Amino acid sequence: MQKFAPSVLVLALGAALAGCQDQGPQKDHVKINKNPYPSTYAVSDSSSTLITNATVLTGTGERLDAADVYIVDGKISQVGKDLNVSADNTVDAQGKWVTPGIIDVHSHLGAYPSPSVESHQDGNEMTSPNTAEVWVEHSVWPQDPGFNRAREGGITTLQILPGSANLFGGRGVTLKNVPAHTMQGMKFPDAPYGLKMACGENPKRVYGSNKIAPQTRMGNMAGYRQAWIEATEYKLAWEQYDAAHAAGLNPDAPKRDIKYDTLRGVLDGEVMIHNHCYKAEEMAMMIDLGKEFNYHAGTFHHGIEAYKVADLLADNGNCAALWPDWWGFKMEAYDMVQENVAIVDAVKNSCAVVHSDSDTTIQRLNHEASKVMHTANRKGFDLKEQDAIKWITYNAAKSLGVEKETGSLSQGKQADVVIWDKNPFSVYAKAETVYVDGAKVYDRHDDKYQAVSDFMLGQR
């Protein structure tokens, strides 16, 4: 067999491709802007703060008694006992508890805001089984009073998701829970986008009732597979175009489709999957679907039967965002155990998360985690506060792909911090002070730090 030097092969390939290209000067390279609506969020305070004498839960499995947290330039600088530092502000937290800011990975605030009227129902584009082209951030109303109520419960970061009527519901967005007049003023800088998917009853009910596929679970699966086939072809077309242009040829750019921009983002590892999925066998199928099309199945939300496949989830690196005790409201939510979160959490390399999916439960996500801890311990588990806090801080940040930035009181991370008046897993606990990037955004004892949305001003 005749062998050619690599340079000869490149020239031969270039000549072959050139024969298929338009002649003349090379056209400008068409590039897709992957971040057309960038965050405008900015840290609002650069002063230093020293919180002293607190019981500190780091979010990484540690509990430190009579400890200090030192915040400098919006970052966690030091955590430990008797820190010998000076600060612009010193807070004596004797008898109080300090945790990372709470993170809710499943919220619809802003897209289904209060008041809940028809004009505000902007979270579910129920027009096609695949609406991957929509971005929920374009529905977010920053004046939703729910953001303020959530902040009062210690929520510093939250993911807003579109609804679960469709196989592909659209992109979610991760927000900093700070008062702002625009969505972009809340947008978590450089946080990965998420793609909402949904298994089971919702898509087959919404579309099957209108005699439109999917009408069954097998129809759901066929719809996913066809979409990923088309997304793979779209990705390949753009890669071939980029390669040809880089080689000096003069190709025409493929036709742009924002639906497939999102699906391609998943295939490229840039967009994370967040899948509304209750049943064990469907979670297993979604993992296999990801393997078929070479993407990661991401986080399973609600996951009533996650306890049945806890080993599989851990082995595949899937987080499971779960409720402590919501179940039985439809057939796919029937087979529940109240130790679900704890069973998932007990497996090595697991990622158990407690989420809300509620504009009221988000206000007390610490109590939701507490319910899991106490229920599981009555059944023989040995969970402590330093274990349970991870479900609403570090693990939640990992689910959103922002664990390097937030989710724990670790040196260099964003100073998203909550001071609680007592053990946050007590039903009587209240968040006293909340910091985002070291800036105080809520103080229970100071009206200046109790934001009121423009909508609520003047309301009676």
Short mmCIF file of C-alpha atoms in Angstrom, two decimals:
data_model
loop_
_atom_site.label_atom_id
_atom_site.label_comp_id
_atom_site.label_asym_id
_atom_site.label_seq_id
_atom_site.Cartn_x
_atom_site.Cartn_y
_atom_site.Cartn_z
CA MET A 1 0.00 0.00 0.00
CA GLN A 2 1.28 3.41 -0.94
CA LYS A 3 1.86 5.70 2.05
CA PHE A 4 1.63 9.49 2.03
CA ALA A 5 3.22 11.99 4.35
CA PRO A 6 0.68 13.75 6.60
CA SER A 7 1.19 17.02 4.74
CA VAL A 8 0.32 15.33 1.44
CA LEU A 9 -2.86 13.91 2.95
CA VAL A 10 -3.88 17.34 4.23
CA LEU A 11 -3.27 18.89 0.82
CA ALA A 12 -5.22 16.13 -0.89
CA LEU A 13 -8.14 16.54 1.51
CA GLY A 14 -8.05 20.31 1.08
CA ALA A 15 -8.10 19.97 -2.69
CA ALA A 16 -11.04 17.58 -2.55
CA LEU A 17 -13.02 19.90 -0.28
CA ALA A 18 -12.08 22.94 -2.32
CA GLY A 19 -13.81 21.44 -5.29
CA CYS A 20 -17.07 21.57 -3.36
CA GLN A 21 -16.69 25.15 -2.10
CA ASP A 22 -17.79 28.46 -3.55
CA GLN A 23 -14.95 30.20 -5.32
CA GLY A 24 -13.72 33.65 -4.50
CA PRO A 25 -12.55 35.41 -1.34
CA GLN A 26 -13.22 33.53 1.86
CA LYS A 27 -16.42 34.60 3.58
CA ASP A 28 -16.36 35.82 7.18
CA HIS A 29 -16.48 33.00 9.69
CA VAL A 30 -19.98 32.64 11.16
CA LYS A 31 -19.70 32.17 14.91
CA ILE A 32 -22.50 31.47 17.38
CA ASN A 33 -22.51 33.68 20.46
CA LYS A 34 -23.00 31.21 23.30
CA ASN A 35 -23.65 33.93 25.88
CA PRO A 36 -25.82 36.61 24.25
CA TYR A 37 -27.42 37.66 27.55
CA PRO A 38 -24.43 37.93 29.91
CA SER A 39 -24.63 38.55 33.61
CA THR A 40 -24.38 42.13 34.77
CA TYR A 41 -24.21 41.11 38.43
CA ALA A 42 -21.46 42.84 40.39
CA VAL A 43 -20.26 42.36 43.96
CA SER A 44 -21.58 45.33 45.94
CA ASP A 45 -19.28 45.41 48.98
CA SER A 46 -15.52 44.99 49.35
CA SER A 47 -15.29 45.53 53.11
CA SER A 48 -14.03 42.76 55.39
CA THR A 49 -16.19 40.97 57.97
CA LEU A 50 -15.22 38.75 60.90
CA ILE A 51 -17.92 36.49 62.36
CA THR A 52 -16.81 35.15 65.75
CA ASN A 53 -17.72 32.50 68.35
CA ALA A 54 -20.23 30.62 66.15
CA THR A 55 -21.03 26.98 65.59
CA VAL A 56 -19.90 26.64 61.99
CA LEU A 57 -21.06 24.02 59.48
CA THR A 58 -18.65 24.26 56.57
CA GLY A 59 -20.73 22.36 54.02
CA THR A 60 -17.90 19.87 53.55
CA GLY A 61 -18.85 17.57 56.43
CA GLU A 62 -17.19 19.55 59.24
CA ARG A 63 -18.66 21.13 62.35
CA LEU A 64 -16.52 23.67 64.20
CA ASP A 65 -17.62 24.90 67.62
CA ALA A 66 -16.77 28.40 68.89
CA ALA A 67 -15.23 29.18 65.51
CA ASP A 68 -14.71 32.27 63.35
CA VAL A 69 -15.35 33.03 59.68
CA TYR A 70 -13.29 35.78 58.04
CA ILE A 71 -14.54 37.39 54.83
CA VAL A 72 -12.31 39.60 52.68
CA ASP A 73 -13.20 41.13 49.30
CA GLY A 74 -16.29 38.99 48.99
CA LYS A 75 -14.41 35.71 49.52
CA ILE A 76 -13.96 33.29 52.39
CA SER A 77 -10.46 34.08 53.66
CA GLN A 78 -10.20 31.91 56.79
CA VAL A 79 -12.35 29.61 58.92
CA GLY A 80 -11.11 28.44 62.32
CA LYS A 81 -10.85 29.17 66.02
CA ASP A 82 -9.48 32.38 67.53
CA LEU A 83 -8.47 33.94 64.22
CA ASN A 84 -5.97 36.74 64.77
CA VAL A 85 -7.19 39.16 62.09
CA SER A 86 -8.66 42.64 61.85
CA ALA A 87 -11.86 43.47 60.00
CA ASP A 88 -13.99 46.44 59.03
CA ASN A 89 -16.99 44.73 60.61
CA THR A 90 -17.03 42.24 63.48
CA VAL A 91 -20.11 40.19 64.35
CA ASP A 92 -20.27 38.35 67.66
CA ALA A 93 -22.22 35.18 66.86
CA GLN A 94 -22.05 33.62 70.33
CA GLY A 95 -24.81 31.01 70.57
CA LYS A 96 -25.54 31.26 66.84
CA TRP A 97 -24.78 29.02 63.86
CA VAL A 98 -23.12 29.85 60.55
CA THR A 99 -23.58 27.92 57.32
CA PRO A 100 -22.93 28.42 53.63
CA GLY A 101 -25.76 30.14 51.79
CA ILE A 102 -28.61 27.78 51.00
CA ILE A 103 -29.02 26.72 47.35
CA ASP A 104 -32.28 25.59 45.78
CA VAL A 105 -31.66 23.72 42.54
CA HIS A 106 -35.34 23.54 41.54
CA SER A 107 -37.34 26.75 41.65
CA HIS A 108 -39.86 28.51 39.42
CA LEU A 109 -39.68 31.90 41.12
CA GLY A 110 -39.94 34.76 38.65
CA ALA A 111 -41.39 32.51 35.94
CA TYR A 112 -44.38 31.53 38.09
CA PRO A 113 -44.32 34.54 40.41
CA SER A 114 -46.71 35.86 43.02
CA PRO A 115 -49.42 36.91 42.61
CA SER A 116 -50.26 33.70 40.75
CA VAL A 117 -52.43 35.09 37.98
CA GLU A 118 -52.79 34.02 34.36
CA SER A 119 -50.66 36.92 33.13
CA HIS A 120 -47.74 35.60 35.19
CA GLN A 121 -47.86 31.97 34.02
CA ASP A 122 -44.66 32.05 31.98
CA GLY A 123 -42.87 28.85 32.93
CA ASN A 124 -44.23 26.17 30.58
CA GLU A 125 -44.11 26.49 26.78
CA MET A 126 -46.70 23.75 26.12
CA THR A 127 -46.65 24.01 22.33
CA SER A 128 -44.39 21.13 21.34
CA PRO A 129 -42.81 18.10 23.02
CA ASN A 130 -39.43 19.67 22.25
CA THR A 131 -39.07 23.35 23.16
CA ALA A 132 -35.33 23.31 23.83
CA GLU A 133 -35.20 26.69 22.09
CA VAL A 134 -36.82 28.60 24.99
CA TRP A 135 -34.78 30.07 27.85
CA VAL A 136 -36.63 30.52 31.11
CA GLU A 137 -34.53 33.59 31.94
CA HIS A 138 -36.62 35.43 29.36
CA SER A 139 -39.67 34.83 31.57
CA VAL A 140 -38.08 35.75 34.91
CA TRP A 141 -39.71 38.74 36.62
CA PRO A 142 -37.13 40.05 39.10
CA GLN A 143 -39.85 41.86 41.10
CA ASP A 144 -41.39 38.57 42.24
CA PRO A 145 -41.80 39.03 46.03
CA GLY A 146 -40.85 35.37 46.36
CA PHE A 147 -37.17 36.21 45.87
CA ASN A 148 -37.23 38.36 49.01
CA ARG A 149 -39.09 35.73 51.03
CA ALA A 150 -36.57 33.10 49.91
CA ARG A 151 -33.66 35.35 50.93
CA GLU A 152 -35.21 35.64 54.39
CA GLY A 153 -34.90 31.85 54.56
CA GLY A 154 -31.19 31.91 53.78
CA ILE A 155 -31.41 31.24 50.02
CA THR A 156 -28.43 32.84 48.27
CA THR A 157 -28.42 30.90 44.96
CA LEU A 158 -31.25 29.27 43.05
CA GLN A 159 -31.83 27.63 39.70
CA ILE A 160 -34.97 28.72 37.87
CA LEU A 161 -36.32 25.98 35.61
CA PRO A 162 -39.07 25.90 33.01
CA GLY A 163 -41.89 23.49 33.67
CA SER A 164 -42.14 19.77 32.97
CA ALA A 165 -44.87 19.49 30.33
CA ASN A 166 -42.40 18.75 27.54
CA LEU A 167 -39.75 16.14 26.83
CA PHE A 168 -37.38 19.10 26.47
CA GLY A 169 -38.69 22.12 28.35
CA GLY A 170 -35.92 24.60 27.64
CA ARG A 171 -32.95 26.17 29.40
CA GLY A 172 -32.84 26.94 33.09
CA VAL A 173 -30.80 29.74 34.64
CA THR A 174 -28.87 30.03 37.89
CA LEU A 175 -29.36 33.27 39.80
CA LYS A 176 -27.78 35.05 42.74
CA ASN A 177 -30.60 35.89 45.12
CA VAL A 178 -29.95 39.62 45.26
CA PRO A 179 -32.37 42.50 44.71
CA ALA A 180 -32.14 43.66 41.09
CA HIS A 181 -34.24 45.36 38.43
CA THR A 182 -33.19 42.94 35.68
CA MET A 183 -32.72 39.22 35.38
CA GLN A 184 -29.16 39.80 34.21
CA GLY A 185 -28.45 41.72 37.40
CA MET A 186 -29.16 38.48 39.29
CA LYS A 187 -27.56 36.04 36.86
CA PHE A 188 -24.77 33.94 38.42
CA PRO A 189 -21.67 34.85 36.35
CA ASP A 190 -20.44 31.98 34.17
CA ALA A 191 -22.69 29.37 35.77
CA PRO A 192 -23.42 26.57 33.28
CA TYR A 193 -26.81 26.57 31.66
CA GLY A 194 -29.16 23.70 32.43
CA LEU A 195 -31.57 21.93 30.08
CA LYS A 196 -34.88 20.86 31.60
CA MET A 197 -36.08 17.44 30.49
CA ALA A 198 -39.05 15.45 31.77
CA CYS A 199 -39.85 11.75 31.99
CA GLY A 200 -43.06 9.90 32.50
CA GLU A 201 -46.59 11.11 33.01
CA ASN A 202 -46.36 14.83 32.25
CA PRO A 203 -45.33 14.87 28.56
CA LYS A 204 -47.40 11.84 27.65
CA ARG A 205 -50.47 13.34 29.32
CA VAL A 206 -50.10 16.83 27.82
CA TYR A 207 -49.55 15.64 24.25
CA GLY A 208 -51.18 12.21 24.24
CA SER A 209 -54.49 13.75 25.30
CA ASN A 210 -54.38 15.71 22.04
CA LYS A 211 -53.47 12.65 19.98
CA ILE A 212 -49.97 14.00 19.49
CA ALA A 213 -46.84 11.95 20.22
CA PRO A 214 -45.79 11.10 22.84
CA GLN A 215 -48.80 9.25 24.18
CA THR A 216 -46.85 6.57 26.03
CA ARG A 217 -43.55 6.14 27.84
CA MET A 218 -42.15 4.39 24.77
CA GLY A 219 -43.24 7.46 22.81
CA ASN A 220 -41.32 9.61 25.28
CA MET A 221 -38.19 7.58 24.70
CA ALA A 222 -38.56 7.70 20.93
CA GLY A 223 -38.93 11.48 21.11
CA TYR A 224 -35.71 11.86 23.10
CA ARG A 225 -33.77 9.61 20.75
CA GLN A 226 -34.95 11.34 17.59
CA ALA A 227 -34.07 14.74 19.04
CA TRP A 228 -30.56 13.62 20.00
CA ILE A 229 -30.04 12.10 16.53
CA GLU A 230 -30.93 15.44 14.96
CA ALA A 231 -28.78 17.31 17.48
CA THR A 232 -25.82 15.08 16.67
CA GLU A 233 -26.21 15.84 12.96
CA TYR A 234 -26.45 19.56 13.73
CA LYS A 235 -23.30 19.44 15.83
CA LEU A 236 -21.43 17.57 13.08
CA ALA A 237 -22.54 20.05 10.40
CA TRP A 238 -21.18 23.01 12.38
CA GLU A 239 -17.94 21.19 13.24
CA GLN A 240 -17.38 20.38 9.57
CA TYR A 241 -18.09 23.99 8.64
CA ASP A 242 -15.64 25.30 11.27
CA ALA A 243 -12.96 22.85 10.15
CA ALA A 244 -13.40 23.74 6.47
CA HIS A 245 -13.23 27.47 7.19
CA ALA A 246 -10.15 26.99 9.37
CA ALA A 247 -8.56 25.10 6.47
CA GLY A 248 -8.92 28.18 4.26
CA LEU A 249 -11.90 26.94 2.30
CA ASN A 250 -15.06 28.91 1.58
CA PRO A 251 -17.99 26.89 2.96
CA ASP A 252 -21.52 28.12 3.57
CA ALA A 253 -22.53 28.08 7.22
CA PRO A 254 -25.23 25.60 8.23
CA LYS A 255 -28.69 26.97 8.95
CA ARG A 256 -28.92 28.19 12.55
CA ASP A 257 -31.51 26.58 14.86
CA ILE A 258 -31.62 27.74 18.48
CA LYS A 259 -33.35 24.52 19.55
CA TYR A 260 -30.33 22.54 18.43
CA ASP A 261 -27.91 25.14 19.79
CA THR A 262 -29.11 24.07 23.24
CA LEU A 263 -29.00 20.34 22.51
CA ARG A 264 -25.56 20.72 20.96
CA GLY A 265 -24.49 22.50 24.15
CA VAL A 266 -25.36 19.34 26.06
CA LEU A 267 -23.42 17.16 23.62
CA ASP A 268 -20.43 19.51 23.96
CA GLY A 269 -20.56 19.27 27.77
CA GLU A 270 -21.44 22.95 28.20
CA VAL A 271 -25.12 22.61 29.20
CA MET A 272 -26.12 20.39 32.13
CA ILE A 273 -29.19 18.13 32.16
CA HIS A 274 -31.84 18.59 34.86
CA ASN A 275 -34.42 15.85 34.44
CA HIS A 276 -37.86 15.69 36.09
CA CYS A 277 -37.93 11.93 36.61
CA TYR A 278 -39.70 9.94 39.35
CA LYS A 279 -39.33 6.24 38.59
CA ALA A 280 -36.26 4.05 39.04
CA GLU A 281 -36.51 2.33 35.66
CA GLU A 282 -36.83 5.66 33.87
CA MET A 283 -33.75 7.08 35.60
CA ALA A 284 -31.87 3.98 34.45
CA MET A 285 -33.14 4.51 30.89
CA MET A 286 -32.08 8.17 30.96
CA ILE A 287 -28.58 7.11 32.01
CA ASP A 288 -28.46 4.66 29.10
CA LEU A 289 -29.81 7.33 26.75
CA GLY A 290 -26.95 9.60 27.77
CA LYS A 291 -24.48 6.82 27.05
CA GLU A 292 -26.05 6.17 23.63
CA PHE A 293 -25.52 9.79 22.61
CA ASN A 294 -22.38 10.47 24.65
CA TYR A 295 -23.64 13.07 27.13
CA HIS A 296 -24.07 12.98 30.90
CA ALA A 297 -27.58 12.43 32.26
CA GLY A 298 -27.06 15.11 34.92
CA THR A 299 -29.37 15.58 37.91
CA PHE A 300 -32.64 13.74 38.45
CA HIS A 301 -35.26 15.94 40.08
CA HIS A 302 -38.04 14.67 42.37
CA GLY A 303 -36.76 11.08 42.05
CA ILE A 304 -39.34 9.43 44.31
CA GLU A 305 -37.76 6.03 43.56
CA ALA A 306 -34.12 7.14 43.64
CA TYR A 307 -33.51 4.90 46.66
CA LYS A 308 -34.00 1.86 44.40
CA VAL A 309 -31.12 2.85 42.12
CA ALA A 310 -28.88 4.72 44.57
CA ASP A 311 -25.85 2.63 43.56
CA LEU A 312 -26.46 3.27 39.87
CA LEU A 313 -26.78 7.02 40.42
CA ALA A 314 -23.56 7.17 42.40
CA ASP A 315 -21.64 5.01 39.91
CA ASN A 316 -22.72 7.25 37.04
CA GLY A 317 -22.10 10.50 38.93
CA ASN A 318 -25.72 11.65 38.91
CA CYS A 319 -27.07 13.97 41.58
CA ALA A 320 -30.60 13.35 42.83
CA ALA A 321 -32.61 16.41 43.93
CA LEU A 322 -35.37 15.14 46.18
CA TRP A 323 -38.21 16.07 48.53
CA PRO A 324 -38.27 14.83 52.11
CA ASP A 325 -41.95 13.85 52.14
CA TRP A 326 -43.90 14.81 49.01
CA TRP A 327 -45.38 11.70 47.44
CA GLY A 328 -48.58 9.97 46.35
CA PHE A 329 -50.06 12.81 44.31
CA LYS A 330 -49.91 10.71 41.12
CA MET A 331 -49.04 7.13 40.25
CA GLU A 332 -45.41 7.74 39.34
CA ALA A 333 -44.98 9.45 42.73
CA TYR A 334 -46.52 6.56 44.65
CA ASP A 335 -43.65 4.26 45.66
CA MET A 336 -41.92 6.56 48.19
CA VAL A 337 -39.95 6.03 51.39
CA GLN A 338 -39.22 8.98 53.65
CA GLU A 339 -35.60 7.86 53.98
CA ASN A 340 -35.13 8.39 50.23
CA VAL A 341 -32.57 11.21 50.56
CA ALA A 342 -30.66 9.40 53.30
CA ILE A 343 -30.48 6.15 51.32
CA VAL A 344 -29.13 7.96 48.27
CA ASP A 345 -26.70 9.87 50.48
CA ALA A 346 -25.41 6.69 52.14
CA VAL A 347 -23.77 5.39 48.94
CA LYS A 348 -20.12 6.24 48.33
CA ASN A 349 -19.61 9.08 45.82
CA SER A 350 -23.30 9.98 45.97
CA CYS A 351 -24.81 13.44 45.47
CA ALA A 352 -28.07 13.79 47.40
CA VAL A 353 -29.80 17.17 47.24
CA VAL A 354 -32.92 18.52 48.94
CA HIS A 355 -34.92 20.85 46.67
CA SER A 356 -38.19 22.74 46.92
CA ASP A 357 -40.10 23.13 43.61
CA SER A 358 -42.26 25.47 45.70
CA ASP A 359 -42.52 29.20 46.28
CA THR A 360 -43.23 28.56 49.97
CA THR A 361 -41.04 25.56 50.79
CA ILE A 362 -38.02 27.44 49.42
CA GLN A 363 -38.41 29.78 52.41
CA ARG A 364 -37.49 26.96 54.82
CA LEU A 365 -35.30 24.56 52.91
CA ASN A 366 -33.28 24.09 56.12
CA HIS A 367 -36.38 22.58 57.72
CA GLU A 368 -36.89 20.29 54.72
CA ALA A 369 -33.36 18.93 55.19
CA SER A 370 -34.03 18.63 58.92
CA LYS A 371 -37.07 16.45 58.27
CA VAL A 372 -34.92 14.02 56.32
CA MET A 373 -32.26 13.91 59.03
CA HIS A 374 -34.69 13.24 61.87
CA THR A 375 -36.86 10.78 59.96
CA ALA A 376 -33.84 8.77 58.82
CA ASN A 377 -32.26 8.76 62.27
CA ARG A 378 -35.46 7.26 63.72
CA LYS A 379 -34.95 4.40 61.25
CA GLY A 380 -31.35 3.71 62.29
CA PHE A 381 -29.26 6.23 60.36
CA ASP A 382 -26.70 8.32 62.22
CA LEU A 383 -26.87 11.66 60.44
CA LYS A 384 -25.57 14.87 61.99
CA GLU A 385 -26.10 18.52 61.09
CA GLN A 386 -22.75 18.60 59.30
CA ASP A 387 -24.02 15.81 57.03
CA ALA A 388 -27.45 17.25 56.31
CA ILE A 389 -26.22 20.75 55.48
CA LYS A 390 -24.46 19.35 52.38
CA TRP A 391 -27.81 18.48 50.81
CA ILE A 392 -28.71 22.18 50.53
CA THR A 393 -25.24 23.66 50.04
CA TYR A 394 -22.27 21.79 48.57
CA ASN A 395 -24.18 19.00 46.81
CA ALA A 396 -26.64 21.52 45.43
CA ALA A 397 -23.76 23.62 44.08
CA LYS A 398 -22.27 20.49 42.48
CA SER A 399 -25.59 19.77 40.79
CA LEU A 400 -25.47 23.24 39.22
CA GLY A 401 -21.78 23.05 38.27
CA VAL A 402 -20.80 25.92 40.60
CA GLU A 403 -19.21 23.98 43.45
CA LYS A 404 -15.83 25.61 42.76
CA GLU A 405 -17.40 29.02 43.35
CA THR A 406 -19.88 28.48 46.19
CA GLY A 407 -21.58 25.87 48.37
CA SER A 408 -19.08 25.64 51.23
CA LEU A 409 -17.14 27.83 53.64
CA SER A 410 -13.82 27.06 52.00
CA GLN A 411 -10.94 29.43 51.46
CA GLY A 412 -11.26 31.39 48.22
CA LYS A 413 -14.92 30.64 47.62
CA GLN A 414 -17.60 33.26 47.33
CA ALA A 415 -18.69 34.44 50.76
CA ASP A 416 -22.31 33.30 50.51
CA VAL A 417 -23.01 32.96 54.22
CA VAL A 418 -25.97 32.71 56.61
CA ILE A 419 -25.97 33.45 60.34
CA TRP A 420 -28.81 31.58 62.10
CA ASP A 421 -30.18 32.51 65.51
CA LYS A 422 -29.96 28.85 66.58
CA ASN A 423 -29.36 25.39 65.16
CA PRO A 424 -30.69 25.72 61.57
CA PHE A 425 -32.20 22.25 61.83
CA SER A 426 -34.50 23.38 64.62
CA VAL A 427 -38.06 24.17 63.56
CA TYR A 428 -37.66 27.45 65.46
CA ALA A 429 -34.51 28.55 63.62
CA LYS A 430 -34.51 31.80 61.66
CA ALA A 431 -31.90 33.30 59.37
CA GLU A 432 -30.67 36.48 61.05
CA THR A 433 -28.15 37.75 58.51
CA VAL A 434 -27.50 36.72 54.92
CA TYR A 435 -24.43 37.61 52.86
CA VAL A 436 -23.90 37.17 49.12
CA ASP A 437 -20.29 37.58 48.02
CA GLY A 438 -19.60 39.11 51.43
CA ALA A 439 -22.24 41.83 51.00
CA LYS A 440 -25.08 41.87 53.50
CA VAL A 441 -28.33 41.35 51.59
CA TYR A 442 -30.63 40.57 54.53
CA ASP A 443 -30.72 41.45 58.22
CA ARG A 444 -33.71 40.42 60.31
CA HIS A 445 -33.07 43.31 62.71
CA ASP A 446 -32.39 46.09 60.20
CA ASP A 447 -35.03 47.40 57.80
CA LYS A 448 -32.31 48.71 55.48
CA TYR A 449 -31.52 45.12 54.54
CA GLN A 450 -35.09 43.91 54.08
CA ALA A 451 -35.70 44.49 50.39
CA VAL A 452 -39.21 45.17 49.14
CA SER A 453 -39.99 44.58 45.47
CA ASP A 454 -41.33 47.49 43.45
CA PHE A 455 -44.53 45.50 42.94
CA MET A 456 -45.17 45.36 46.69
CA LEU A 457 -44.59 49.07 47.31
CA GLY A 458 -47.94 50.67 48.05
CA GLN A 459 -49.80 47.33 48.17
CA ARG A 460 -52.29 46.86 51.00
#
